[in-house]
Amino acid sequence: MNVFVIGIGLIGGSMALDIQEQYPEAKIFGIDTNKKHVEEALKLGVIHQKATFEELKKATIVLVSIPVDAQLDVIPKVLDIITDDTLVIDVGSTKESICNTLKNHPKRRNFLATHPIAGTEFSGPKAAIKGLFKGKTNIICEVEKTAFKLQEKALEIFSKIGMRIRYMDPISHDKHIAYVSHLSHISSFMLGKTVIEKEQNERDIFDMAGSGFESTVRLAKSSPAMWTPIFEQNKTNVIETLEKYISNLEEFKTLMQQDKFNEIYQKMESTNHIKQILNGLK
Ligand code: NAP
């Protein structure tokens, strides 16, 4: 099995490691615009060999794991090169743009649109982790548009690396993910910005950054190159989530100004329900 990974970073690299473990016969080829990342991936054993686009003709599977704006150019080119039996999987964090871009491509049936809900705030091949996807959900969109045999191949891989599957249409995916993922990143970035602006002394931030701040601001370490195109592609949904979030912050501020601490208590208590929701998912 020849597996080509385009974009050997956190997600592509982690999948390459899991595929190697589950399919010891698999040969992993890497393509990346970042030459340093290709060399690192070779050294770390994330890929076996570097490759070029022309070689995609010999691919069994192509995993495209690059920023969502770049995908819109790269995936049609990949589909133009591959054979009729090759499966092309994307892992992008938005789904409507890529599904629309590919809807009339002659090789649409070779493509599967997915979004693994797994990750960390780190990027590049050094961030790749074995077992990252174990017990995590993979959202698959427009599965009926992918050839049945290729769907089966993809599902076998996802099952072997421990993922559970949810099916969703791309529009619903982008709407829901704006709340649970995209808003969390904006909230974390802006929390980090607020504290950096207010606390000029970095040593003070470091010394007082105990548990709460550090865990809440973790996502602000994420890559702007990956997140800017996500916000751009999901602009309408993200703005809607921001409006709701800002209105909650405004309400909290007003309650503080009016000394309505009982109401503040009640709001926090009802939000504690998030514990049950998250435990239910484990
Ligand atoms: P990453 O660690 O930054 O890896 C992406 C790699 O692709 C980098 O080496 C990057 O090089 C390279 N690259 C950029 N443009 C390219 C192009 N046109 N052709 C070939 N290589 C290119 O990113 P990631 O976190 O794995 O994210 C990859 C995809 O997974 C994104 O679509 C993202 O939305 C999705 N995703 C991410 C997460 C997460 O938590 N991170 C979770 C689920 C899905 P440079 O570093 O030089 O740009």
Coordinates of C-alpha atoms and ligand atoms in Angstrom, one line a residue:
M1 CA 0.0 0.0 0.0
N2 CA 1.5 3.3 -1.1
V3 CA 0.4 6.1 1.2
F4 CA 1.2 9.7 0.1
V5 CA 0.9 12.4 2.8
I6 CA 0.7 16.0 1.5
G7 CA 1.5 18.3 4.4
I8 CA 3.6 16.3 6.9
G9 CA 2.6 18.2 10.1
L10 CA 0.6 17.4 13.2
I11 CA -2.4 15.7 11.5
G12 CA -0.7 14.3 8.4
G13 CA 2.3 13.1 10.4
S14 CA 0.2 11.6 13.2
M15 CA -1.9 9.7 10.7
A16 CA 1.3 8.5 8.9
L17 CA 2.6 7.1 12.3
D18 CA -0.7 5.3 13.0
I19 CA -0.9 3.8 9.5
Q20 CA 2.6 2.5 9.8
E21 CA 1.7 0.8 13.0
Q22 CA -1.5 -0.8 11.7
Y23 CA -0.2 -1.6 8.2
P24 CA 3.5 -2.5 8.5
E25 CA 3.7 -3.2 4.8
A26 CA 2.6 0.4 4.0
K27 CA 5.2 2.6 2.3
I28 CA 4.7 6.3 3.4
F29 CA 5.7 9.0 0.9
G30 CA 5.8 12.7 2.0
I31 CA 5.2 15.9 0.0
D32 CA 5.5 19.3 1.7
T33 CA 6.3 22.8 0.6
N34 CA 8.5 23.2 3.8
K35 CA 11.8 21.4 3.0
K36 CA 12.8 21.5 6.6
H37 CA 9.7 19.6 7.6
V38 CA 10.4 16.9 4.9
E39 CA 13.9 16.4 6.4
E40 CA 12.5 16.3 9.9
A41 CA 9.8 13.8 8.9
L42 CA 12.4 11.5 7.3
K43 CA 14.6 11.7 10.4
L44 CA 11.8 11.0 12.8
G45 CA 10.5 8.1 10.7
V46 CA 7.2 9.8 10.1
I47 CA 7.7 9.1 6.3
H48 CA 9.9 6.6 4.5
Q49 CA 10.6 8.7 1.4
K50 CA 10.1 12.1 0.0
A51 CA 8.1 12.4 -3.2
T52 CA 6.8 14.6 -6.0
F53 CA 3.4 15.2 -7.4
E54 CA 4.2 13.2 -10.5
E55 CA 4.7 10.1 -8.3
L56 CA 1.1 10.3 -7.1
K57 CA 0.2 8.0 -10.0
K58 CA 1.4 5.1 -7.9
A59 CA -0.6 6.1 -4.8
T60 CA -3.1 3.8 -3.1
I61 CA -4.1 6.5 -0.7
V62 CA -3.4 10.3 -0.7
L63 CA -3.9 12.1 2.6
V64 CA -4.0 15.9 2.2
S65 CA -3.3 17.7 5.4
I66 CA -2.5 21.3 4.6
P67 CA -4.2 24.7 5.4
V68 CA -7.8 24.8 4.1
D69 CA -7.1 27.6 1.6
A70 CA -4.2 25.6 0.0
Q71 CA -6.4 22.5 -0.2
L72 CA -8.7 24.3 -2.7
D73 CA -5.9 24.4 -5.2
V74 CA -4.0 21.3 -4.3
I75 CA -6.8 18.6 -4.2
P76 CA -8.1 19.2 -7.7
K77 CA -4.5 18.9 -9.0
V78 CA -4.1 15.6 -7.0
L79 CA -7.4 14.2 -8.4
D80 CA -6.2 15.1 -12.0
I81 CA -3.0 12.9 -11.5
I82 CA -4.2 9.8 -9.5
T83 CA -5.5 6.5 -11.0
D84 CA -9.2 5.5 -10.8
D85 CA -8.5 3.3 -7.8
T86 CA -6.8 5.8 -5.6
L87 CA -8.5 7.2 -2.5
V88 CA -7.9 10.9 -1.7
I89 CA -8.8 12.0 1.9
D90 CA -8.7 15.5 3.2
V91 CA -8.7 16.4 6.9
G92 CA -9.4 20.1 6.7
S93 CA -11.3 21.9 9.6
T94 CA -13.9 23.4 7.2
K95 CA -15.9 21.3 4.8
E96 CA -18.3 23.5 2.7
S97 CA -15.6 25.2 0.6
I98 CA -13.8 22.0 -0.4
C99 CA -17.0 20.0 -1.1
N100 CA -18.2 22.9 -3.3
T101 CA -14.9 23.2 -5.1
L102 CA -14.8 19.5 -6.0
K103 CA -18.5 18.9 -6.7
N104 CA -18.1 18.8 -10.5
H105 CA -14.6 17.2 -10.6
P106 CA -14.6 14.1 -12.9
K107 CA -12.8 12.2 -10.1
R108 CA -15.1 13.4 -7.3
R109 CA -15.8 9.7 -6.4
N110 CA -12.2 9.2 -5.5
F111 CA -12.4 11.9 -2.8
L112 CA -13.6 11.6 0.8
A113 CA -14.2 14.7 2.9
T114 CA -13.3 14.2 6.6
H115 CA -12.5 16.2 9.7
P116 CA -10.8 14.3 12.5
I117 CA -11.7 16.0 15.8
A118 CA -8.3 15.6 17.3
G119 CA -5.3 17.8 17.6
T120 CA -3.0 19.9 19.8
E121 CA -1.8 23.5 19.6
F122 CA 1.5 22.4 18.0
S123 CA 2.4 22.1 14.3
G124 CA 5.0 20.4 12.0
P125 CA 6.3 16.8 11.9
K126 CA 7.8 17.1 15.4
A127 CA 4.2 17.6 16.7
A128 CA 3.1 14.3 15.2
I129 CA 1.9 11.8 17.9
K130 CA 1.2 8.1 17.7
G131 CA -2.3 7.3 18.9
L132 CA -3.6 10.9 18.5
F133 CA -6.9 9.7 16.9
K134 CA -7.7 6.8 19.4
G135 CA -11.2 7.2 20.7
K136 CA -11.7 10.5 18.8
T137 CA -14.5 11.3 16.3
N138 CA -14.0 11.6 12.6
I139 CA -16.7 13.6 10.8
I140 CA -17.3 12.5 7.3
C141 CA -19.2 14.7 4.8
E142 CA -21.1 13.7 1.6
V143 CA -20.1 10.1 2.0
E144 CA -22.5 9.1 -0.8
K145 CA -20.4 11.0 -3.3
T146 CA -17.4 8.7 -2.7
A147 CA -17.1 5.3 -4.5
F148 CA -18.3 2.6 -2.2
K149 CA -15.1 0.5 -2.4
L150 CA -13.1 3.6 -1.4
Q151 CA -15.4 4.4 1.5
E152 CA -14.8 0.9 2.8
K153 CA -11.1 1.3 2.5
A154 CA -11.2 4.6 4.4
L155 CA -13.5 3.2 7.1
E156 CA -11.2 0.3 7.7
I157 CA -8.2 2.6 8.3
F158 CA -10.2 4.9 10.6
S159 CA -11.5 1.9 12.6
K160 CA -8.0 0.5 12.9
I161 CA -6.6 3.7 14.2
G162 CA -9.4 3.9 16.8
M163 CA -11.7 6.5 15.4
R164 CA -15.5 6.6 15.7
I165 CA -17.4 8.0 12.7
R166 CA -20.1 10.7 12.5
Y167 CA -21.8 11.6 9.2
M168 CA -22.8 15.2 8.6
D169 CA -23.5 17.5 5.6
P170 CA -20.8 20.1 5.0
I171 CA -23.1 23.1 5.9
S172 CA -24.1 21.6 9.3
H173 CA -20.5 20.6 10.0
D174 CA -19.2 24.2 9.5
K175 CA -22.1 25.6 11.6
H176 CA -21.5 23.3 14.6
I177 CA -17.7 23.3 14.5
A178 CA -17.7 27.2 14.6
Y179 CA -19.1 26.9 18.1
V180 CA -17.1 24.0 19.5
S181 CA -13.8 24.7 17.9
H182 CA -13.4 27.9 16.0
L183 CA -14.9 30.1 18.8
S184 CA -12.7 28.4 21.4
H185 CA -9.6 29.4 19.4
I186 CA -10.7 33.0 19.0
S187 CA -11.5 33.2 22.7
S188 CA -8.1 31.8 23.7
F189 CA -6.2 34.1 21.2
M190 CA -8.0 37.2 22.5
L191 CA -7.5 36.2 26.2
G192 CA -3.8 35.9 25.5
K193 CA -3.8 39.3 23.7
T194 CA -5.7 41.0 26.6
V195 CA -3.2 39.7 29.2
I196 CA -0.1 40.5 27.1
E197 CA -1.4 44.1 26.6
K198 CA -2.2 44.6 30.2
E199 CA 0.7 42.9 31.9
Q200 CA 3.8 44.5 30.3
N201 CA 6.1 42.4 32.4
E202 CA 6.4 38.9 30.9
R203 CA 8.0 37.6 34.1
D204 CA 4.7 38.4 36.0
I205 CA 2.6 36.6 33.4
F206 CA 5.0 33.6 33.7
D207 CA 5.0 33.6 37.5
M208 CA 1.2 33.9 37.9
A209 CA 0.2 31.8 34.9
G210 CA -0.9 28.9 37.1
S211 CA -3.4 26.3 36.0
G212 CA -6.4 28.5 35.0
F213 CA -4.7 30.9 32.7
E214 CA -2.3 28.4 31.2
S215 CA -5.0 25.9 30.3
T216 CA -7.5 28.5 28.9
V217 CA -4.8 30.2 26.8
R218 CA -3.3 27.0 25.5
L219 CA -5.0 27.3 22.0
A220 CA -3.4 30.8 21.5
K221 CA -0.2 28.9 20.7
S222 CA -1.8 27.5 17.6
S223 CA -0.6 28.4 14.1
P224 CA -2.0 31.6 12.5
A225 CA -1.2 30.1 9.1
M226 CA -3.6 27.3 9.8
W227 CA -6.3 29.3 11.6
T228 CA -6.6 32.4 9.4
P229 CA -8.0 30.5 6.3
I230 CA -10.3 28.5 8.6
F231 CA -11.9 31.8 9.9
E232 CA -12.0 33.2 6.4
Q233 CA -13.8 30.1 5.0
N234 CA -16.2 29.9 7.9
K235 CA -16.7 33.7 8.3
T236 CA -20.5 33.8 8.5
N237 CA -20.8 31.1 11.1
V238 CA -17.8 32.4 13.2
I239 CA -19.3 35.9 13.3
E240 CA -22.6 34.5 14.5
T241 CA -20.8 32.6 17.3
L242 CA -18.8 35.8 18.2
E243 CA -22.0 37.8 18.5
K244 CA -23.5 35.3 20.9
Y245 CA -20.3 35.1 22.9
I246 CA -19.8 38.9 23.1
S247 CA -23.5 39.3 24.2
N248 CA -22.8 36.8 27.1
L249 CA -19.6 38.8 28.0
E250 CA -21.6 42.0 28.0
E251 CA -24.3 40.5 30.1
F252 CA -21.7 39.3 32.6
K253 CA -20.1 42.7 32.8
T254 CA -23.5 44.4 33.3
L255 CA -24.4 42.0 36.2
M256 CA -21.0 42.8 37.8
Q257 CA -21.7 46.6 37.4
Q258 CA -25.1 46.1 39.0
D259 CA -23.7 44.0 41.9
K260 CA -26.1 41.1 40.9
F261 CA -23.8 38.4 42.2
N262 CA -26.6 36.0 42.9
E263 CA -27.4 36.0 39.2
I264 CA -23.7 35.6 38.3
Y265 CA -23.6 32.6 40.7
Q266 CA -26.7 31.1 39.0
K267 CA -25.3 31.6 35.5
M268 CA -22.0 29.9 36.4
E269 CA -23.9 27.1 38.2
S270 CA -26.1 26.3 35.2
T271 CA -22.9 26.4 33.0
N272 CA -21.4 23.7 35.3
H273 CA -23.6 21.3 33.3
I274 CA -20.8 21.3 30.8
K275 CA -19.1 18.7 33.2
Q276 CA -21.9 16.2 32.6
I277 CA -21.9 16.9 28.9
L278 CA -18.2 16.3 28.5
N279 CA -18.2 13.3 30.9
G280 CA -21.0 11.7 28.8
L281 CA -18.7 11.8 25.8
K282 CA -15.9 9.9 27.4
Ligands
NAP1 P1 0.7 21.7 10.3 O1 1.2 20.9 11.5 O2 1.1 23.1 10.1 O3 1.1 20.9 9.0 C1 0.9 21.3 7.7 C2 2.1 21.1 6.8 O4 1.7 21.4 5.4 C3 3.3 22.1 7.1 O5 4.5 21.4 7.0 C4 3.1 23.2 6.1 O6 4.3 23.9 5.8 C5 2.7 22.3 4.9 N1 2.1 23.0 3.8 C6 1.4 24.2 3.8 N2 0.9 24.5 2.6 C7 1.3 23.5 1.7 C8 1.0 23.2 0.4 N3 0.4 24.0 -0.4 N4 1.5 22.0 -0.1 C9 2.2 21.1 0.7 N5 2.5 21.4 2.0 C10 2.0 22.5 2.5 O7 -0.9 21.7 10.2 P2 -1.9 20.7 10.9 O8 -2.3 21.1 12.2 O9 -1.5 19.3 10.7 O10 -3.2 21.0 10.0 C11 -3.4 20.4 8.7 C12 -4.8 20.3 8.3 O11 -5.5 19.6 9.3 C13 -5.5 21.7 8.2 O12 -6.4 21.6 7.1 C14 -6.3 21.8 9.5 O13 -7.5 22.6 9.3 C15 -6.7 20.3 9.8 N6 -6.9 20.0 11.2 C16 -6.1 20.5 12.1 C17 -6.3 20.1 13.5 C18 -5.4 20.7 14.6 O14 -5.8 20.6 15.7 N7 -4.2 21.2 14.3 C19 -7.3 19.3 13.8 C20 -8.1 18.7 12.8 C21 -7.9 19.1 11.5 P3 4.5 25.3 6.6 O15 4.6 25.0 8.0 O16 5.8 25.8 6.0 O17 3.3 26.1 6.2

